[in-house]
Every structure is written in C-alpha cells, then in structure tokens.
Amino acid sequence: MSAATNIDGGGTLAGYNFAYLDEQTKRMIRRALLKAVAIPGYQVPFASRDMPLPYGWGTGGIQVTAACIGQEDVLKVIDQGADDTTNAVSIRRFFATTAGVATTERTVEASIIQTRHRIPEKPLTEGQILVYQVPIPEPLRFLEPRERETRKLHALADYGVMHVRLYEDIARLGRIATSYSYPVLVNDRYVMSPSPIPKFDNPKMHMNPALQLFGAGREKRIYAIPPFTKVVSLDFEDHPFEIQKWDEPCAICGATGSYLDEVVTDDAGNRMFCCSDTDHCAERVAAGEGPGAGESR
Amino acid sequence: MYVAVKGGERAIDNAHRWLAERRRGDRAVPELSVAQVEEQLGLAVDRVMNEGSCFDPGLAALALKQARGDVVEAAFLLRAYRTTLPRFGYSEPVDTGAMLVQRRISATYKDLPGGQILGPTFDYTHRLLDFCLMAEGEAPAPAPEAPPEGDGTSPHVLSILDREGLMQQEEPGTAGERTADLTREPLLFPADRDLWLQGLSRGDEGFLLALGYSTQRGFGSTHPFVGELRMGEVAVEFVPEELGFAVELGTVPVTECEMVNQFTGSRSEPPQFTRGYGLAFGHAERRAMSMALVDRALREAQATGEATAPAQDQEFVLYHADNVQASGFVEHLKLPHYVDFQGELENIRRLRAMTAGESNAEAAQ
C-alpha cells in the first residue's frame, strides 16, 4: 500500500465550503466538542445539520470530522474495520471531494480516523483523533425509551437499571449476553455507549492516548473520551468482563489477537476466519507473517 | 481464496451510472423537464418543499426528477441543499388573515363572511380514471372566473367564536421572542408548541395522517371540527436591520387548517373550544389537517401532563415524524453489520455450548 493517496485527485467541490459545512456550523460543533471533552462520557446536545448522506449512515461522525479536519490532516475511514467497505469508500470520497485532504488506509499515517463499528487493532498514538459514528448514543435507550427520563437517570448517576439488565442476562443465560455496544463507565461518572463496536474493542478505549470523539447526527448528540481517560466495561466481581476469542488464527495473516470476520466459503457450511481490520492484516502479510509463518513450509 | 464481499469504488461508480440510466428510462420516450414536474406534478412538489423544509418549487421539482419520483428521497436532496444556505434572518410572522384566498371552507358554519370557496379541489370529483389524459388530448378549457368579493380576503372563522369568548385564548408571544428552530438547535424535551408545530410541518405526511387518524379512532380522543381550511397566497415580510421596517419579499402559497375541539373545562377554566393548528407550504390539505389533529393531541397532553396515546406523546411524535431521519436509519440496516453479527454468532454458540454442557451433565447423573 502506498503512502497517503487522494482519491479524487484533490481540489474542493465548487460552490461549497471547505469540508462542506459552513464555518458557523463548524464553530457550533466545536463548542459542543469542547464541552464533551470537558465532561467525558456526557452526551452534549448539538444542532446536527441535514447532511447529503443519509441519517444512520454516519452523519454524526461526518459532522464531527468536518468540524475537526484541516488542510494538513490525513484521513482514514473504516467500516467494519475495513477501508474498502462501500460506506467507508463513500465517506472518504466525500471528504476527498469537499475538503481535498489527503486520505490513507494506514492507521499509523492517519491524523483523523473515522470509524463505524471498530477500533483499529494497531494502538493509536497521541495526537490522533478517532471519530466514531454513533446510531443510538443513549446506553439506556432500550431500557427507557424516553429522553427526558434517561437524562434524569444520567444526572442522578442512577444506573441501577443497567446493572439489573446485565444481572438478568446472567440469571437467565449464565453470562452477560451483550457482544457489542457493551456499556462502559467513563471517568467514574457517566455510563456511555461505545457505539456498536464489539466488546472485543472496549478495552482499547481505556487510557487511550488518542482523542475519541463520538457523533450521533440523527439523535443530535456529541460525546467524547479525552486522551488517557479511565473507561471501564460494566461487570460484576463474580462475572468479570471478558472479550471474544477465536479458536483459530486469521487465515490470511495468522494473527491470533485480532477481531476476526467469519467468511462462509461454500454452501456446505465451510467457513474461514480473517482479520476484520484490513490494514492490520495487510501490514502483517507485508511483514512476512502468515498462517504458515514460523513453521517450515 | 475467497472473493471479498466488500464493495469497491468501481462498484459504486458503476451502480450510480446504472441508476442514472434507470432514471432516464427508455430513451425513445421524451425526457421530462423540471418545468413540467413543477407545473404538472405540483402537489408532489409541495410535499417535497414541506418535508424538505425549503420553499423553492424549482429545486423541489429538480429533486423529484433526480429522485425518480421518490418523494422522501427528493425531500432528502432538498434538505441537504438547504443545509448549505446561509441564514440571513427570520421573516415576520405571516398574516394568514390577509391571505388572498383561493380556497376556503368551513365545516362549522353553513355560510359566513367571505363565503365558502371550493377552489381547485379533488373533493366531490368521482375518482374515475380519465383516459382522455392518457390520450394526451387538448388542454382543458380555462375555468370560469368571478371577481373577488371585496378585496379577496376573508376573516378567520375562529375569530367569530373568539369574539364570543368561546375559544381558548392563545398565549400571546412577547415582543422580540424568537421562535424555536429545530433546524438550528437540537431537539430538547419538553418541547413547546412552536417547536412541535415546526416539527410537524416538516414531518412525514403519511405518519402525520396515521397519527391524526388514530386520534379520531380513540387513541387520544379528539372530537374535531374543521373550523376552517384555507389556501392561498400570503406575503412574506422581512425587517432588514439597516432599514428597521418590514419589506415584502414576495408571496408564498400556503394551506392553513384550524380544527375546533371541545374542552369540557376544569376547575380553573370554563368549558370552551380549543384549537388545533396546521400550516403547510403550497396546497397540502391532508398535511395541514393531520397536523392540526396532532397539534391538538399534543396540547391536550401538555395541559393535563398525561400522554395516554401515541399522538399525545411528544417524544414519540417528534422523534419519528421526520422521514429523512427515519428512512436513513431504517435503510442503514443495509450497511454491513458483520462485526456485530460475528459477536452475536460467538455469543449464541457459547450459550448453546453451555446449555449442551449442562444437559450432558444432567444426562450423566
């Protein structure tokens, strides 16, 4: 994979401001972002705009990215961990067209990474920004449909309902049966939805050197985890939080510690597993790693 | 080696070229012009302007053409364009009492000052397919015209009840008070009436219709009468800062509906009629009437502090009326979810293994 590439060949879209949004709107979003950073895990209402991409397809993340991005930034966009999923391609193009910024598929090269459903496998570093696309920002939403009620619960730090829900899983099923959108407690204060990342990724949020920003466009909320913030996945002493494990390594790069996608290879029920993070996988292959590496071939 | 199901840039480009071809349809058929859409599919244009929250018949017609007639998609296009327009200010409230009326009916009075004016309506047509239109016959003969009575304006019907003191008094606005603007501020609850009226006016017509209908069928009972339904041109005025007085920018066609509902009274208020209000761009009676029904239902809940039916529940109504948001989120389910699904697969296999382990242990005992 070559260095940063600009998909649409640079230049911004005629008739539109840099990164699509007007400067007043960006300032409004930045104010919300500052408040969000100041109160980690707290959902800040913001005047989300109608965007040219559909609600539920990353409008919150796009607005946050648009408010943060500058001409010098290098943008990476992933969906399901991969750079080449259609929606990631579409959003990357959106910024290549409207902001003319450099884009990359390499996690290490990116200054801003917009993501849906994953945190890259490669540890992020200071100065990087991870922008999450969030469908339902409210972790308590499926326990209490009304916003007025959930805001009250957050204000009172009344998170009993969430613990009861997790306990009910254990009582009924023997384990906590939440595999993604697994709720976390941020900075010992707010229970927060990590967006629908697999719980496998939850530990990466804790004390992460990068700035983590969350944008929910349709629900008009922004929240944040500043660098080096405590993020704890909710659990019980006798049922500690645990992450997914696979019995086999990635079929392409041989990785054992990464999140794997299951790919059905025929109609006889055969399947293989490979890294969901395509950059991580490609980097390992380039470095000579593979399913047979370390063994004689 | 497996072929990645992940789509690439080329796939997107080709899909969009196919879409463009589909939009054009059979090239042997002449292309539809935007002007034709604007002139001959005017009610679709009106709906797109309402749900797109932007008065511009030309752009709404373009959006309809581009969206292949998909009204929600067209509203989405118009809204995405609207977002980029600078906001230079807010107009003065329009005076619908000064409307040049093209249609104006009341179901509460047989006759009244200003009269009943049917105007261009589908009401009382027989819904028989007119095969002449298919034969592309000649343009219909012009409709007969009559000189307007007086200056062409009519007093609001509800002002008649108002004078008798039978209408609940509306809260007067205070000078300099800004109305809510949910296109510029986040939607927060509890919402006041200005905010929910705005939300309803850009809400999905089908959703509004169903909600309004539900109040008629007992889900948040209302006993409404169409006090007045009127449609016509109203002037839009704006006060430029440097002038300090209002200037007319132009006129827009609107449809306004005032529903009258009985209110049995309370300890502090005598029995009286209350108002449900609907206002929409263009000719949009179904929308304005549905909006008025839902407005009345929301007011009921605000007054009693109790929401017993869906149409009375602010959060239910306002969060779900926006069809651009709703269609986006429903259709996002088309996006890949295999990372989360993989988590669920792992979860369900583990749970099944645990259950199987337990039943094996039981069998062994």
Short mmCIF file of C-alpha atoms in Angstrom, two decimals, chain A:
data_model
loop_
_atom_site.label_atom_id
_atom_site.label_comp_id
_atom_site.label_asym_id
_atom_site.label_seq_id
_atom_site.Cartn_x
_atom_site.Cartn_y
_atom_site.Cartn_z
CA MET A 1 0.00 0.00 0.00
CA SER A 2 1.47 3.33 -0.99
CA ALA A 3 1.56 6.42 1.13
CA ALA A 4 -1.34 8.81 1.54
CA THR A 5 -3.43 8.96 -1.60
CA ASN A 6 -6.08 11.43 -2.56
CA ILE A 7 -8.89 9.51 -4.13
CA ASP A 8 -10.48 12.22 -6.20
CA GLY A 9 -7.29 13.98 -7.13
CA GLY A 10 -7.56 17.00 -4.84
CA GLY A 11 -9.42 20.27 -5.05
CA THR A 12 -12.66 21.04 -3.23
CA LEU A 13 -16.17 20.99 -4.54
CA ALA A 14 -17.19 24.20 -6.33
CA GLY A 15 -19.84 26.19 -4.52
CA TYR A 16 -19.31 24.53 -1.15
CA ASN A 17 -17.22 25.50 1.86
CA PHE A 18 -14.12 23.53 2.90
CA ALA A 19 -15.36 20.21 4.33
CA TYR A 20 -18.95 21.03 3.26
CA LEU A 21 -20.23 22.71 6.44
CA ASP A 22 -20.19 26.48 6.77
CA GLU A 23 -17.82 27.96 9.35
CA GLN A 24 -20.59 28.98 11.77
CA THR A 25 -21.86 25.44 11.88
CA LYS A 26 -18.34 24.14 12.46
CA ARG A 27 -17.91 26.57 15.33
CA MET A 28 -21.19 25.36 16.86
CA ILE A 29 -19.98 21.76 16.60
CA ARG A 30 -16.55 22.63 18.04
CA ARG A 31 -18.22 24.23 21.05
CA ALA A 32 -20.17 21.03 21.61
CA LEU A 33 -16.95 19.04 21.21
CA LEU A 34 -15.16 21.18 23.79
CA LYS A 35 -17.96 20.66 26.26
CA ALA A 36 -17.93 16.93 25.51
CA VAL A 37 -14.19 16.73 26.16
CA ALA A 38 -14.62 18.67 29.39
CA ILE A 39 -17.28 16.23 30.64
CA PRO A 40 -16.10 12.80 29.49
CA GLY A 41 -18.93 10.47 28.55
CA TYR A 42 -21.64 13.12 28.82
CA GLN A 43 -23.93 13.42 25.80
CA VAL A 44 -23.92 17.04 24.63
CA PRO A 45 -26.93 18.05 22.52
CA PHE A 46 -25.88 19.80 19.33
CA ALA A 47 -27.77 21.28 16.39
CA SER A 48 -26.99 18.50 13.97
CA ARG A 49 -27.45 19.51 10.35
CA ASP A 50 -29.03 17.73 7.45
CA MET A 51 -26.16 16.22 5.53
CA PRO A 52 -26.01 14.95 1.97
CA LEU A 53 -25.55 11.40 3.27
CA PRO A 54 -28.45 9.60 4.94
CA TYR A 55 -29.09 9.61 8.66
CA GLY A 56 -27.82 6.39 10.17
CA TRP A 57 -25.00 6.23 7.64
CA GLY A 58 -22.53 8.32 9.61
CA THR A 59 -23.88 11.88 9.58
CA GLY A 60 -22.77 12.45 13.17
CA GLY A 61 -19.25 11.23 12.50
CA ILE A 62 -19.09 13.22 9.29
CA GLN A 63 -20.07 16.42 11.06
CA VAL A 64 -17.50 15.84 13.81
CA THR A 65 -14.82 15.10 11.23
CA ALA A 66 -15.84 18.15 9.19
CA ALA A 67 -15.52 20.32 12.30
CA CYS A 68 -12.06 18.93 13.17
CA ILE A 69 -10.40 18.47 9.81
CA GLY A 70 -7.84 20.90 8.42
CA GLN A 71 -5.97 21.03 5.15
CA GLU A 72 -2.94 19.28 6.67
CA ASP A 73 -4.91 16.35 8.03
CA VAL A 74 -4.68 12.83 6.69
CA LEU A 75 -7.97 10.99 6.87
CA LYS A 76 -8.68 7.29 7.19
CA VAL A 77 -12.23 5.97 7.09
CA ILE A 78 -13.17 2.44 8.08
CA ASP A 79 -16.39 0.49 8.34
CA GLN A 80 -16.35 -2.94 9.98
CA GLY A 81 -12.60 -2.41 10.34
CA ALA A 82 -12.08 -2.23 6.59
CA ASP A 83 -11.20 0.70 4.34
CA ASP A 84 -12.82 -0.79 1.27
CA THR A 85 -16.37 -1.29 2.53
CA THR A 86 -18.78 0.73 0.39
CA ASN A 87 -19.84 3.24 3.01
CA ALA A 88 -16.25 3.88 4.07
CA VAL A 89 -15.36 4.49 0.44
CA SER A 90 -18.30 6.85 0.11
CA ILE A 91 -17.39 8.90 3.21
CA ARG A 92 -13.69 9.02 2.31
CA ARG A 93 -14.66 10.33 -1.11
CA PHE A 94 -16.96 12.88 0.46
CA PHE A 95 -14.03 14.45 2.29
CA ALA A 96 -11.62 14.00 -0.59
CA THR A 97 -14.13 15.94 -2.70
CA THR A 98 -15.30 18.59 -0.26
CA ALA A 99 -12.05 19.16 1.65
CA GLY A 100 -9.45 17.94 -0.79
CA VAL A 101 -7.48 16.39 2.08
CA ALA A 102 -5.09 13.51 1.80
CA THR A 103 -6.55 10.13 2.63
CA THR A 104 -4.88 6.94 3.68
CA GLU A 105 -5.66 3.36 4.54
CA ARG A 106 -2.77 3.14 7.03
CA THR A 107 -3.69 3.57 10.67
CA VAL A 108 -0.24 4.96 11.52
CA GLU A 109 -0.40 7.63 8.82
CA ALA A 110 -3.82 8.99 9.72
CA SER A 111 -4.33 12.06 11.89
CA ILE A 112 -8.12 11.53 11.89
CA ILE A 113 -9.75 8.13 11.67
CA GLN A 114 -13.49 7.99 11.19
CA THR A 115 -14.91 4.61 12.11
CA ARG A 116 -18.05 2.60 12.17
CA HIS A 117 -18.19 -0.46 14.44
CA ARG A 118 -14.45 -0.96 15.11
CA ILE A 119 -11.34 0.44 16.78
CA PRO A 120 -8.18 -0.28 14.77
CA GLU A 121 -6.02 -3.11 16.07
CA LYS A 122 -2.86 -1.03 15.96
CA PRO A 123 -2.61 1.07 19.15
CA LEU A 124 -3.39 4.72 18.49
CA THR A 125 -0.96 7.43 19.45
CA GLU A 126 -1.06 10.90 20.95
CA GLY A 127 -2.37 13.48 18.52
CA GLN A 128 -4.58 11.09 16.61
CA ILE A 129 -8.35 11.56 16.65
CA LEU A 130 -10.74 8.65 16.42
CA VAL A 131 -14.22 9.72 15.30
CA TYR A 132 -16.99 7.19 15.94
CA GLN A 133 -20.25 7.08 14.02
CA VAL A 134 -22.99 6.54 16.58
CA PRO A 135 -26.51 5.33 15.79
CA ILE A 136 -28.03 5.37 19.31
CA PRO A 137 -25.94 7.44 21.74
CA GLU A 138 -28.08 6.64 24.76
CA PRO A 139 -26.86 3.46 26.51
CA LEU A 140 -30.12 3.31 28.48
CA ARG A 141 -32.39 3.76 25.46
CA PHE A 142 -33.58 0.18 25.23
CA LEU A 143 -34.31 0.18 28.93
CA GLU A 144 -36.08 3.54 28.89
CA PRO A 145 -37.34 4.91 25.56
CA ARG A 146 -37.92 8.45 26.81
CA GLU A 147 -35.13 11.00 26.59
CA ARG A 148 -36.45 13.07 29.49
CA GLU A 149 -36.20 10.03 31.73
CA THR A 150 -32.76 8.90 30.58
CA ARG A 151 -31.30 12.36 31.03
CA LYS A 152 -32.62 12.35 34.55
CA LEU A 153 -31.04 8.94 35.21
CA HIS A 154 -27.68 10.25 33.96
CA ALA A 155 -27.98 13.40 36.06
CA LEU A 156 -28.55 11.28 39.15
CA ALA A 157 -25.96 8.71 38.06
CA ASP A 158 -28.77 6.24 38.59
CA TYR A 159 -27.51 3.27 36.62
CA GLY A 160 -29.29 0.55 38.55
CA VAL A 161 -31.41 -0.42 35.55
CA MET A 162 -28.30 -1.20 33.53
CA HIS A 163 -26.83 -3.42 36.22
CA VAL A 164 -30.16 -5.17 36.62
CA ARG A 165 -30.21 -5.85 32.88
CA LEU A 166 -26.72 -7.33 32.95
CA TYR A 167 -27.64 -9.36 36.03
CA GLU A 168 -30.78 -10.68 34.31
CA ASP A 169 -28.59 -11.97 31.48
CA ILE A 170 -26.51 -13.90 33.99
CA ALA A 171 -29.56 -15.20 35.84
CA ARG A 172 -31.24 -16.34 32.62
CA LEU A 173 -28.34 -17.31 30.39
CA GLY A 174 -25.39 -17.79 32.70
CA ARG A 175 -23.37 -15.00 31.17
CA ILE A 176 -23.70 -11.40 30.05
CA ALA A 177 -25.05 -11.81 26.54
CA THR A 178 -24.08 -8.42 25.15
CA SER A 179 -21.49 -8.80 22.44
CA TYR A 180 -21.43 -5.28 21.03
CA SER A 181 -22.46 -1.80 22.24
CA TYR A 182 -21.30 -3.09 25.59
CA PRO A 183 -21.84 -0.26 28.11
CA VAL A 184 -18.87 1.42 29.75
CA LEU A 185 -18.38 3.76 32.69
CA VAL A 186 -16.30 6.77 31.72
CA ASN A 187 -14.13 8.61 34.21
CA ASP A 188 -16.09 7.05 37.09
CA ARG A 189 -19.12 9.15 36.24
CA TYR A 190 -21.14 8.59 33.07
CA VAL A 191 -22.32 5.31 31.64
CA MET A 192 -21.70 5.60 27.92
CA SER A 193 -22.45 3.66 24.79
CA PRO A 194 -19.21 2.81 22.98
CA SER A 195 -21.29 2.74 19.74
CA PRO A 196 -21.80 -0.72 18.25
CA ILE A 197 -18.15 -1.74 18.42
CA PRO A 198 -17.68 -5.36 19.51
CA LYS A 199 -16.90 -5.67 23.21
CA PHE A 200 -13.55 -7.00 21.98
CA ASP A 201 -12.64 -3.35 21.33
CA ASN A 202 -13.85 -1.96 24.66
CA PRO A 203 -10.51 -2.31 26.50
CA LYS A 204 -8.82 -0.21 23.78
CA MET A 205 -10.83 2.83 24.88
CA HIS A 206 -9.27 2.77 28.35
CA MET A 207 -6.34 5.19 28.80
CA ASN A 208 -6.08 5.55 25.04
CA PRO A 209 -3.55 8.27 24.08
CA ALA A 210 -5.79 9.36 21.19
CA LEU A 211 -8.79 11.68 21.44
CA GLN A 212 -12.01 9.74 20.96
CA LEU A 213 -14.99 11.70 19.64
CA PHE A 214 -18.48 10.31 19.14
CA GLY A 215 -21.04 11.87 16.79
CA ALA A 216 -24.72 10.92 16.57
CA GLY A 217 -26.30 13.01 13.81
CA ARG A 218 -29.90 11.82 13.85
CA GLU A 219 -30.07 11.89 17.64
CA LYS A 220 -28.16 15.20 17.73
CA ARG A 221 -25.63 14.23 20.39
CA ILE A 222 -21.86 14.50 20.69
CA TYR A 223 -19.73 12.91 23.39
CA ALA A 224 -16.06 12.30 23.96
CA ILE A 225 -13.35 10.42 25.78
CA PRO A 226 -10.30 12.68 26.22
CA PRO A 227 -6.85 11.05 25.95
CA PHE A 228 -5.79 8.94 28.93
CA THR A 229 -9.25 8.63 30.44
CA LYS A 230 -10.43 5.73 32.55
CA VAL A 231 -13.00 3.62 30.69
CA VAL A 232 -14.38 0.55 32.43
CA SER A 233 -16.73 -2.01 30.93
CA LEU A 234 -19.56 -2.73 33.36
CA ASP A 235 -19.38 -6.13 35.04
CA PHE A 236 -19.68 -7.97 38.35
CA GLU A 237 -16.93 -9.26 40.64
CA ASP A 238 -18.02 -12.85 40.08
CA HIS A 239 -18.74 -12.29 36.39
CA PRO A 240 -15.85 -10.19 35.17
CA PHE A 241 -15.96 -8.56 31.75
CA GLU A 242 -14.39 -10.69 29.06
CA ILE A 243 -13.80 -10.29 25.34
CA GLN A 244 -14.38 -12.57 22.39
CA LYS A 245 -11.76 -15.19 21.49
CA TRP A 246 -11.41 -17.38 18.43
CA ASP A 247 -10.22 -20.94 18.27
CA GLU A 248 -8.23 -20.33 15.13
CA PRO A 249 -5.96 -17.57 13.83
CA CYS A 250 -6.59 -15.31 10.84
CA ALA A 251 -6.42 -17.44 7.70
CA ILE A 252 -4.57 -14.69 5.85
CA CYS A 253 -2.01 -13.27 8.27
CA GLY A 254 -2.10 -15.80 11.10
CA ALA A 255 -2.92 -13.18 13.73
CA THR A 256 -4.31 -14.61 16.94
CA GLY A 257 -5.05 -11.44 18.87
CA SER A 258 -7.26 -9.63 16.38
CA TYR A 259 -11.00 -9.48 15.80
CA LEU A 260 -11.95 -11.94 13.09
CA ASP A 261 -14.69 -11.86 10.47
CA GLU A 262 -16.29 -15.14 9.62
CA VAL A 263 -16.46 -15.73 5.90
CA VAL A 264 -18.64 -18.50 4.54
CA THR A 265 -16.68 -20.10 1.72
CA ASP A 266 -19.19 -22.50 0.19
CA ASP A 267 -22.71 -23.77 0.63
CA ALA A 268 -21.56 -26.82 2.57
CA GLY A 269 -21.08 -24.84 5.77
CA ASN A 270 -17.35 -24.35 5.37
CA ARG A 271 -16.00 -21.09 6.63
CA MET A 272 -12.81 -19.28 7.31
CA PHE A 273 -11.83 -16.53 9.67
CA CYS A 274 -9.83 -13.46 8.76
CA CYS A 275 -8.96 -10.10 10.31
CA SER A 276 -11.72 -7.52 10.26
CA ASP A 277 -9.02 -4.81 10.33
CA THR A 278 -7.76 -4.93 6.74
CA ASP A 279 -4.83 -2.56 7.32
CA HIS A 280 -3.61 -4.62 10.27
CA CYS A 281 -3.88 -7.80 8.22
CA ALA A 282 -2.15 -6.35 5.14
CA GLU A 283 0.66 -4.94 7.29
CA ARG A 284 1.28 -8.33 8.86
CA VAL A 285 1.30 -10.04 5.47
CA ALA A 286 3.75 -7.43 4.16
CA ALA A 287 5.99 -8.14 7.14
CA GLY A 288 6.11 -11.79 6.17
CA GLU A 289 3.56 -13.04 8.66
CA GLY A 290 1.04 -15.61 7.57
CA PRO A 291 -0.74 -18.73 8.67
CA GLY A 292 2.40 -20.75 7.97
CA ALA A 293 4.94 -18.25 9.29
CA GLY A 294 7.23 -19.71 11.92
CA GLU A 295 6.66 -23.19 10.64
CA SER A 296 8.53 -24.94 7.86
CA ARG A 297 6.59 -24.76 4.64
#
